[in-house]
Short mmCIF file of C-alpha atoms and ligand atoms in Angstrom, two decimals:
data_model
loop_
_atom_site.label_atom_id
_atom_site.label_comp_id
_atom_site.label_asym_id
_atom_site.label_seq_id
_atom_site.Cartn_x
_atom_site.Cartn_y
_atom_site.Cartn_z
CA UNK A 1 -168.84 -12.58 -13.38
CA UNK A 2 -164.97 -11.64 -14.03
CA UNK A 3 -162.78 -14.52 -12.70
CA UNK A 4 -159.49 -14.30 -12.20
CA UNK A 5 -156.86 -17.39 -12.19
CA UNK A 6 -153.60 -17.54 -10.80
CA UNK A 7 -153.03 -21.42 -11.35
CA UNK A 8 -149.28 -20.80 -9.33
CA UNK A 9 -146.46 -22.99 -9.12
CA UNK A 10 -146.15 -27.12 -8.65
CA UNK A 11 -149.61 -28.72 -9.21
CA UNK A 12 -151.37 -25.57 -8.99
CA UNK A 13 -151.79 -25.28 -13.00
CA UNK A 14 -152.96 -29.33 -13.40
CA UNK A 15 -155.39 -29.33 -10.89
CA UNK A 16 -156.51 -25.47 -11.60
CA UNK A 17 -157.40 -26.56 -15.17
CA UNK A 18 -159.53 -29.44 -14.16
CA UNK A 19 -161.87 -26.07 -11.36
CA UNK A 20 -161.43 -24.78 -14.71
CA UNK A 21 -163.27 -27.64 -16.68
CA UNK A 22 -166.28 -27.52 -13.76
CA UNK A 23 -167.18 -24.06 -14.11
CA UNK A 24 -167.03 -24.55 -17.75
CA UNK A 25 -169.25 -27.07 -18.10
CA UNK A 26 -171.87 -24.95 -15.92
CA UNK A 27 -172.19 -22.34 -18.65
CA UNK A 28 -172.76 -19.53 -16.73
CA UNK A 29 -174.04 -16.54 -18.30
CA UNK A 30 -171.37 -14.13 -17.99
CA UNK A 31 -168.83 -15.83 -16.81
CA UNK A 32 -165.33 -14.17 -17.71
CA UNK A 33 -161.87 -16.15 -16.72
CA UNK A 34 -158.77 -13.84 -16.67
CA UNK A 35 -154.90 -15.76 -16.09
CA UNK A 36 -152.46 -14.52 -14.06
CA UNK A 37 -148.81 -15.42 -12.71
CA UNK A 38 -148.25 -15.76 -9.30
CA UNK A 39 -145.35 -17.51 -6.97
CA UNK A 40 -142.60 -19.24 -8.66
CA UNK A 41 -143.96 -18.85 -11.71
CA UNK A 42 -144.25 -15.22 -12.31
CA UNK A 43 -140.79 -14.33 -10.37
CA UNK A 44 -139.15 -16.39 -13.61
CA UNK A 45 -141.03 -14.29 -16.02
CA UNK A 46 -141.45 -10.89 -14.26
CA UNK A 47 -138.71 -11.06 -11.78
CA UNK A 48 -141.50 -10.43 -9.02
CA UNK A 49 -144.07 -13.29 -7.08
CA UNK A 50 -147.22 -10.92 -7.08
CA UNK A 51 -146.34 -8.86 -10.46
CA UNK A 52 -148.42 -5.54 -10.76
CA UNK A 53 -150.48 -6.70 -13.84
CA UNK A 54 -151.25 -9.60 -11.40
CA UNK A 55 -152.70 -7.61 -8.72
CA UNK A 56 -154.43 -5.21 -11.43
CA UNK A 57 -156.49 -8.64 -12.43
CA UNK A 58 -157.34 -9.26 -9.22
CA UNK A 59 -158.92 -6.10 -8.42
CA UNK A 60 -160.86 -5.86 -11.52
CA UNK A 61 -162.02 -9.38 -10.84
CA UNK A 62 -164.91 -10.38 -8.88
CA UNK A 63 -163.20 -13.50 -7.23
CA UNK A 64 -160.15 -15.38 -7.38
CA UNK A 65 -159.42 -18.66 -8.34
CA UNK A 66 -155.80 -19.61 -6.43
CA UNK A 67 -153.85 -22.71 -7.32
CA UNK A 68 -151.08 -23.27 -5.38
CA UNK A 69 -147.42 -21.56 -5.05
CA UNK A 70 -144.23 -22.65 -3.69
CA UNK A 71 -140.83 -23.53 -5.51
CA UNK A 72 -137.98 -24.58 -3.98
CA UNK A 73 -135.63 -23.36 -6.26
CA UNK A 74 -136.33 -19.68 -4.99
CA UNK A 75 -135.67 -20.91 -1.84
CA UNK A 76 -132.31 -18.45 -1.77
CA UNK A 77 -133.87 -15.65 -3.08
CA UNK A 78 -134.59 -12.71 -0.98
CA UNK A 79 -138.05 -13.33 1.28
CA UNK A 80 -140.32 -10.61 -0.60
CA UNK A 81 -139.15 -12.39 -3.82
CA UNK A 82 -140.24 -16.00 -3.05
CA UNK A 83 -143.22 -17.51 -3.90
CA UNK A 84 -145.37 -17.43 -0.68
CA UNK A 85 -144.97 -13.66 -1.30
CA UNK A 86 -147.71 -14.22 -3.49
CA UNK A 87 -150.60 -15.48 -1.87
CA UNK A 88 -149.50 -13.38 1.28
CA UNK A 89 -149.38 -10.26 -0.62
CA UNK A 90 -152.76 -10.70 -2.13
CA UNK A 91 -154.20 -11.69 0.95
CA UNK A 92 -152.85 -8.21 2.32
CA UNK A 93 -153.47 -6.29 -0.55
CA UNK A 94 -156.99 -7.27 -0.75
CA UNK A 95 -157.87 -7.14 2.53
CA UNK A 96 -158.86 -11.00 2.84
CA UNK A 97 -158.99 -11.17 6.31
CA UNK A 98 -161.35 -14.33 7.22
CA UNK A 99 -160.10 -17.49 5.95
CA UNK A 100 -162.55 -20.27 5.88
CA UNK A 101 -161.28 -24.00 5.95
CA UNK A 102 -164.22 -26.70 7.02
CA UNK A 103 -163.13 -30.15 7.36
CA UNK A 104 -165.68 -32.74 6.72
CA UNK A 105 -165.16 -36.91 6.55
CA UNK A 106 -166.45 -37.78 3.29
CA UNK A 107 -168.56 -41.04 3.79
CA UNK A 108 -166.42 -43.93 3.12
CA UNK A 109 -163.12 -42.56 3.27
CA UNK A 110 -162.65 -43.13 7.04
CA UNK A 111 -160.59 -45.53 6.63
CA UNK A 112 -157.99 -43.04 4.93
CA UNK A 113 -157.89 -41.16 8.23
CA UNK A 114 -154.68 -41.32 10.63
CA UNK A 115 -157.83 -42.00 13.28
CA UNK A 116 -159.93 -44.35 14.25
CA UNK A 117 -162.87 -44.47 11.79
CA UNK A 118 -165.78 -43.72 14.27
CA UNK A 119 -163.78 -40.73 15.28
CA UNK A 120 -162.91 -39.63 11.63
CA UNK A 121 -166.64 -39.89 11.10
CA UNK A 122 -167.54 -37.63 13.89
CA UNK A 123 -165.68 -34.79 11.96
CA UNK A 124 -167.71 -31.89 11.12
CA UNK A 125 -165.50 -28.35 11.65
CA UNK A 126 -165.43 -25.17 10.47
CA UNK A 127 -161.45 -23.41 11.00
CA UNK A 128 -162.02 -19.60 10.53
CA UNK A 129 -158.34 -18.47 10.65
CA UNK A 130 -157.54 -14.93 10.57
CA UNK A 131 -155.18 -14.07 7.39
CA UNK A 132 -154.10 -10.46 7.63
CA UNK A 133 -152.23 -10.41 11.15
CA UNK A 134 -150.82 -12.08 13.75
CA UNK A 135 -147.09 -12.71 13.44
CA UNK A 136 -147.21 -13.50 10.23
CA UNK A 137 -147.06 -9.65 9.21
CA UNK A 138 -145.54 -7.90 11.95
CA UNK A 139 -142.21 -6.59 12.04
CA UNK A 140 -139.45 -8.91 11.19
CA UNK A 141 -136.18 -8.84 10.53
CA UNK A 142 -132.44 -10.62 11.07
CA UNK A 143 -129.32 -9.24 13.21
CA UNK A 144 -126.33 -9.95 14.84
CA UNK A 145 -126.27 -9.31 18.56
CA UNK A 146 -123.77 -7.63 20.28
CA UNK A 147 -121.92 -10.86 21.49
CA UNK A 148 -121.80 -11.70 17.62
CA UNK A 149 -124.84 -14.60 17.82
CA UNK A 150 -127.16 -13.88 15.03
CA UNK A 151 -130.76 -13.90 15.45
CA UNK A 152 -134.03 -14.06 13.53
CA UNK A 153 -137.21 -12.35 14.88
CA UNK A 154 -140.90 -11.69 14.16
CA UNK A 155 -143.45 -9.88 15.89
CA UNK A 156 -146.22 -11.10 16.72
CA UNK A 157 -149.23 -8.63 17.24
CA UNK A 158 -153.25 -8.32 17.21
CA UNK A 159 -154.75 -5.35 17.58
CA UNK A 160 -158.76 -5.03 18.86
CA UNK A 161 -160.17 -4.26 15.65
CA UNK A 162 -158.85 -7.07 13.81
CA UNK A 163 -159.79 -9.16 16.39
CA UNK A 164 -162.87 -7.77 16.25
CA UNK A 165 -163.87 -8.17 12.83
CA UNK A 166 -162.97 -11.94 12.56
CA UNK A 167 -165.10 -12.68 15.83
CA UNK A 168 -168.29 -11.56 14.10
CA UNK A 169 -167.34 -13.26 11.20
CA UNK A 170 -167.13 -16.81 13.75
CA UNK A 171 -170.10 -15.61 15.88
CA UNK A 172 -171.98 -15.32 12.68
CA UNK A 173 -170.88 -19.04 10.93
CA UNK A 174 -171.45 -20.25 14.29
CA UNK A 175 -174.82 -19.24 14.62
CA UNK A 176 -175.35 -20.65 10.89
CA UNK A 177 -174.28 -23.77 12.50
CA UNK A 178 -174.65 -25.45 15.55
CA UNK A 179 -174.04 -22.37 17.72
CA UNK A 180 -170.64 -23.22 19.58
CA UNK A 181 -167.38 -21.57 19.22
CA UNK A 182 -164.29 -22.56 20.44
CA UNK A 183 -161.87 -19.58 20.13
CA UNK A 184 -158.07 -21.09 19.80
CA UNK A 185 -155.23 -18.89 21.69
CA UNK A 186 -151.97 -19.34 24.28
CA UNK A 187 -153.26 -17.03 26.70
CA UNK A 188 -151.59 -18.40 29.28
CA UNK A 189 -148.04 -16.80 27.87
CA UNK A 190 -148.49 -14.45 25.10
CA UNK A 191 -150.40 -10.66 25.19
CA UNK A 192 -151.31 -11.33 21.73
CA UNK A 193 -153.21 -14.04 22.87
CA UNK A 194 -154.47 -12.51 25.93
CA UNK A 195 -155.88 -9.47 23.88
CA UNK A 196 -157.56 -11.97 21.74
CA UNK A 197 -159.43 -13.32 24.56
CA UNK A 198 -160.53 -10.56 25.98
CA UNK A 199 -161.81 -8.92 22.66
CA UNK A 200 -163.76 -12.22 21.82
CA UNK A 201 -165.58 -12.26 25.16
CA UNK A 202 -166.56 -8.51 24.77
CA UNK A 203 -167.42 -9.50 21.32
CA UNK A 204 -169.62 -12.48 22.73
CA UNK A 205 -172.62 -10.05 24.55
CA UNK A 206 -173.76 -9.41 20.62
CA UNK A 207 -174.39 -13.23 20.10
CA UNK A 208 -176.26 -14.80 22.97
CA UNK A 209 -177.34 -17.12 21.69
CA UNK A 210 -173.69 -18.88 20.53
CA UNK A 211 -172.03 -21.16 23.44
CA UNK A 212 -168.39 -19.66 23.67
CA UNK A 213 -165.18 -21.98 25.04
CA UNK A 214 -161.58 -20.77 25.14
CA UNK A 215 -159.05 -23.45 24.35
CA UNK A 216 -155.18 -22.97 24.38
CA UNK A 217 -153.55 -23.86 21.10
CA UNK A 218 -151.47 -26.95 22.68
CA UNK A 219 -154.78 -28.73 24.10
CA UNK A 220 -156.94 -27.93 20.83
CA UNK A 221 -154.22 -29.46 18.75
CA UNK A 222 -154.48 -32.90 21.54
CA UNK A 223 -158.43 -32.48 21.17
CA UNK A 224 -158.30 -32.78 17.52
CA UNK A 225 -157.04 -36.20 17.63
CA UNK A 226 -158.60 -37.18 20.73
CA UNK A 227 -162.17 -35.75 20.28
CA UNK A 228 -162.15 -34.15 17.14
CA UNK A 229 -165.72 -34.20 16.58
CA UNK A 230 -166.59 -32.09 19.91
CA UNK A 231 -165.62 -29.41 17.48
CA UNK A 232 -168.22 -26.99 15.28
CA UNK A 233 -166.77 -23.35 14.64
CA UNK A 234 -162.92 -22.65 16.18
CA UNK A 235 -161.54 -19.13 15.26
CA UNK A 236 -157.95 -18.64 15.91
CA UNK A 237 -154.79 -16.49 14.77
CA UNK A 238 -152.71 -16.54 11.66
CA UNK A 239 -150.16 -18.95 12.80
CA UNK A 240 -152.29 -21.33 15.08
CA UNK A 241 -154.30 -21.49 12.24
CA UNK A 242 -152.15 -22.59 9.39
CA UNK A 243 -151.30 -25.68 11.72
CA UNK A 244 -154.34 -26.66 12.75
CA UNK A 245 -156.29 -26.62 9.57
CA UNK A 246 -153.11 -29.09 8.24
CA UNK A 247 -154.19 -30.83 11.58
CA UNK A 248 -157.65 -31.16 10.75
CA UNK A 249 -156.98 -32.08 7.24
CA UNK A 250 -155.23 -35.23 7.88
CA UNK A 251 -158.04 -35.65 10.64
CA UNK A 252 -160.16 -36.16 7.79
CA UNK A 253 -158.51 -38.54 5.83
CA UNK A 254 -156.45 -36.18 2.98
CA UNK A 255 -155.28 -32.86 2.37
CA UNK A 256 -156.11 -33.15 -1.20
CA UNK A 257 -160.08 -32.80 -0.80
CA UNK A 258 -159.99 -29.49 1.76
CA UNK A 259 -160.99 -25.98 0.30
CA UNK A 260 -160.67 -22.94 1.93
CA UNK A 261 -162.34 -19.22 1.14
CA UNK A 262 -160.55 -16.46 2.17
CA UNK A 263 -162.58 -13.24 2.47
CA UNK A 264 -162.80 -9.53 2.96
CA UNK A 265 -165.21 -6.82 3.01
CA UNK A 266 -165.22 -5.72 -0.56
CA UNK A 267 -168.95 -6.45 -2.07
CA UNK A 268 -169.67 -7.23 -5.73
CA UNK A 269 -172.62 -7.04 -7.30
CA UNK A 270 -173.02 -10.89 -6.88
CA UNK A 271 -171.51 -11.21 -3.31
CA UNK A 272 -168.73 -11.31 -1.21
CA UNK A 273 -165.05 -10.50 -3.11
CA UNK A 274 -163.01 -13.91 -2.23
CA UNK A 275 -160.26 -16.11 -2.94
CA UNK A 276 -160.59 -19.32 -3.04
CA UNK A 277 -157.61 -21.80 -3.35
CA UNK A 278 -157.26 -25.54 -1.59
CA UNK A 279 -155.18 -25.68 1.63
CA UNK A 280 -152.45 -28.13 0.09
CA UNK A 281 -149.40 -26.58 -1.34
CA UNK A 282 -147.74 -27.04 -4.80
CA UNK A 283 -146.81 -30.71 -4.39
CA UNK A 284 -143.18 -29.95 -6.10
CA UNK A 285 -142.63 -33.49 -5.33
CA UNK A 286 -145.70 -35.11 -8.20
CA UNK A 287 -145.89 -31.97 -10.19
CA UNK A 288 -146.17 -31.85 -13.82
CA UNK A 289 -147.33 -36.14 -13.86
CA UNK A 290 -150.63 -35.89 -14.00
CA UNK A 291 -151.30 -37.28 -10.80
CA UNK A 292 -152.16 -34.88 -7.95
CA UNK A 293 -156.09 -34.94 -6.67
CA UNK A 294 -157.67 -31.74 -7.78
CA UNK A 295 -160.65 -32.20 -5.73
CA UNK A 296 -159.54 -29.83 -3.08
CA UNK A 297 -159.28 -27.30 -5.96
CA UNK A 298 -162.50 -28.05 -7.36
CA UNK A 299 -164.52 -27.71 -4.27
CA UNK A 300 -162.63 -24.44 -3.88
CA UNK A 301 -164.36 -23.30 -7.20
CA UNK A 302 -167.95 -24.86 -5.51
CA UNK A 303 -167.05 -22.33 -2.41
CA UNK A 304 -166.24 -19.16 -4.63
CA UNK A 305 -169.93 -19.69 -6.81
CA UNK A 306 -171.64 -20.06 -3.36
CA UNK A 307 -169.69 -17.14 -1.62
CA UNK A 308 -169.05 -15.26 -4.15
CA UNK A 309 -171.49 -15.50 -6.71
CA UNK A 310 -174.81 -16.61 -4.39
CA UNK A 311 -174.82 -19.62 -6.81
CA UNK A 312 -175.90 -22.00 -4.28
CA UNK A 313 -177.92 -24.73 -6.42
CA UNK A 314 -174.53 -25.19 -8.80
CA UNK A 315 -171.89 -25.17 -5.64
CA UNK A 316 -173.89 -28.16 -4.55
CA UNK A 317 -174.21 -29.78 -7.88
CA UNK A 318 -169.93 -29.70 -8.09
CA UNK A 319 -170.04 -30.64 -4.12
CA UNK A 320 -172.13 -33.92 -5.12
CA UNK A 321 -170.39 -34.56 -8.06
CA UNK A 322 -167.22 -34.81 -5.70
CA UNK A 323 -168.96 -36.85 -2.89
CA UNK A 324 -170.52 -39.48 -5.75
CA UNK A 325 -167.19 -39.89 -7.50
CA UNK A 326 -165.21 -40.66 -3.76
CA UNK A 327 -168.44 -42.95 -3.13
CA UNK A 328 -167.89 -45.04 -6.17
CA UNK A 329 -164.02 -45.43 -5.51
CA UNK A 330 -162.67 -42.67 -7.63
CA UNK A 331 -159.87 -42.22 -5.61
CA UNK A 332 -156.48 -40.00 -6.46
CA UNK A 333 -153.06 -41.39 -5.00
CA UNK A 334 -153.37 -39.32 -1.52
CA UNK A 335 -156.29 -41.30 -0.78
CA UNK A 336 -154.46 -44.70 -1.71
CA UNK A 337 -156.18 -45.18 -5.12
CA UNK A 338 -154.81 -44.36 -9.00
CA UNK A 339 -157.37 -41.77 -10.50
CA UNK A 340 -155.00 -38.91 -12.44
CA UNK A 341 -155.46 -35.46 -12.23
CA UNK A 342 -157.50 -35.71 -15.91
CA UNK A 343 -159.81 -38.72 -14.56
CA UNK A 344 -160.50 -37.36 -11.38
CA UNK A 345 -162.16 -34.49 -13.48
CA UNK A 346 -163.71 -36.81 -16.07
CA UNK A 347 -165.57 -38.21 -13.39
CA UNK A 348 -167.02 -35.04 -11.18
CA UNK A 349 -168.05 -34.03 -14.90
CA UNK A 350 -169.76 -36.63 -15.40
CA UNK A 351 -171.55 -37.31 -12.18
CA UNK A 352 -172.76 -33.13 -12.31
C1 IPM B 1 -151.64 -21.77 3.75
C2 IPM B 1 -150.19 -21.82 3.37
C3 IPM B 1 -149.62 -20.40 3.38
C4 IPM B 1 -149.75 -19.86 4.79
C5 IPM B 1 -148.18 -20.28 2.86
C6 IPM B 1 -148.05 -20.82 1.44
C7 IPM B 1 -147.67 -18.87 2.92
O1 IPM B 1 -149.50 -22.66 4.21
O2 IPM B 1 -152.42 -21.08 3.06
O3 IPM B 1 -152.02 -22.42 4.72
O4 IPM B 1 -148.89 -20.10 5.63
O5 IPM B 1 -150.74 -19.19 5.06
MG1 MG B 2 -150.74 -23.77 5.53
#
């Protein structure tokens, strides 16, 4: 079981070492962690975000454990030196196209929400983002027009196929679930989106038995607040999705307990090749005092033995470790509480 960790920039080392503690304490047979430097990090060592002895880890590795980058001292570097570079060029590299982000209200934490608490409660989602397309890596580029006005741009672009291959990955969690989808798109002015809808209908005749709704991205972000637990499975874009998964995070009460998998085609011989990293940034602003929640990063760890690994029995055990500690008020400073980085890891240890 060859690991690899990129712990990142920010928070991403602090709360990295506490995943790190969990899947120690498991003592899995086999289990092999390899470090790595990514974002910030690495470009002051190597000079480069996603060194090559970086990638070469990953591909050796069976999954990836991903902290967090972001730094915004590289902020006036060139864009394929900064940080985000990183996780963007692993996602490419890899071929991690289907990124997985459910949103759950842990019980008693409703109150932590930005809604009401019966409608906090009511949250149950599962955001399955697509990660290698969309205008995040189209063409892109900046010039200066004729009239002398400069201008940024970015394509935006699907085509069928990777449309295609995240609807079956949706059709399939949905039918795992409760058997609705709600596909996420702006049909109503872009091709892109218009290409998506059309390739998730024709998609639809293979999975009868899954109720499919179209929603534009403007009225699912409304619904999120407004209904948010009408929602099961939504599968949407790059860009739509990075929003709304922040969205549905604060839906829940904190960004600092969400996990997300991100996942290709490779198989191991355990499972699925992922990474798995939690959907909050590096935190610049509480880095390096021992403070941030590493929950989110933990549960990414429970995802990666599950997905992964098939270890289903010990992503649970980590998953109720989590939910006992928020249940007896071990709470980290997102969710109004004091619990350190270090405590909130004593306790999940102690409660698996
Ligand atoms: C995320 C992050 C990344 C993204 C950034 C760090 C490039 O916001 O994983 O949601 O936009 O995908
Ligand atoms: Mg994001």
């Amino acid at each position: 079981m060859k690991i690899a960790v990129f712990a990142g920039d920010g928070i991403g080392p602090e709360v990295t070492a506490q995943a790190v503690r969990v899947l120690e304490a498991l003592n899995l047979d086999g289990m092999e962690l390899t470090e790595g430097d990514v974002g910030g990090a690495a470009y002051y060592k190597h000079g480069h975000p996603l060194p090559e002895a970086t990638l070469d880890i990953a591909r050796a590795s069976d999954a990836i454990l991903f902290g967090a980058v972001g730094d915004f001292s590289c902020d006036h570097l060139e864009r394929h030196l900064r940080p985000e570079q990183a996780i963007l060029g692993l996602r490419a590299a890899l071929g991690l196209f289907a990124n997985l982000r459910p949103a759950t209200c842990f019980p008693g934490l409703e109150h932590m929400s930005g809604l009401r608490p019966e409608i906090a409660r009511s949250i149950d989602l599962l955001i399955v983002r697509e990660l290698n397309g969309d205008v995040y890596f189209g063409e892109k580029g900046m010039r200066t027009l004729d009239d002398g006005r400069r201008q940024g741009w970015d394509m935006m672009a699907y085509a069928e196929d990777e449309v295609r291959r995240i609807a079956h990955v949706a059709f399939r969690a949905a039918q795992g679930r409760s058997k609705k989808l709600c596909s996420v798109d702006k049909a109503n002015v872009l091709e892109t989106s218009q290409l998506w809808r059309d390739v998730i209908i024709e998609t639809s005749a293979e999975y009868p038995d899954v109720a499919l709704e179209h929603m534009y991205v403007d009225n699912a972000a409304m619904q999120l607040v407004k209904a948010p637990g009408n929602f099961d499975v939504v599968v949407t874009g790059n860009l739509f999705g990075d929003i709304l998964s922040d969205q549905a995070s604060m839906c829940v009460g904190s960004i600092g307990l969400l996990a997300s998998a991100s996942l290709g085609e490779r198989q191991t011989g355990y499972g699925t090749f992922g990474l798995y990293e939690p959907i909050h940034g590096s935190a610049p602003d509480i880095a390096g005092q021992g403070k941030a929640n590493p929950m989110a990063m933990i549960l990414s760890a429970a995802m990666m033995l599950r997905h992964s690994f098939g270890l289903e029995a010990e992503a649970a055990r980590i998953e109720g470790a989590v939910a006992k500690a928020l249940e007896d008020g071990v709470l980290g400073g997102d969710l109004g509480g004091t619990a350190g980085t270090q405590e909130v890891g004593d306790a999940v240890l102690a409660r698996m």
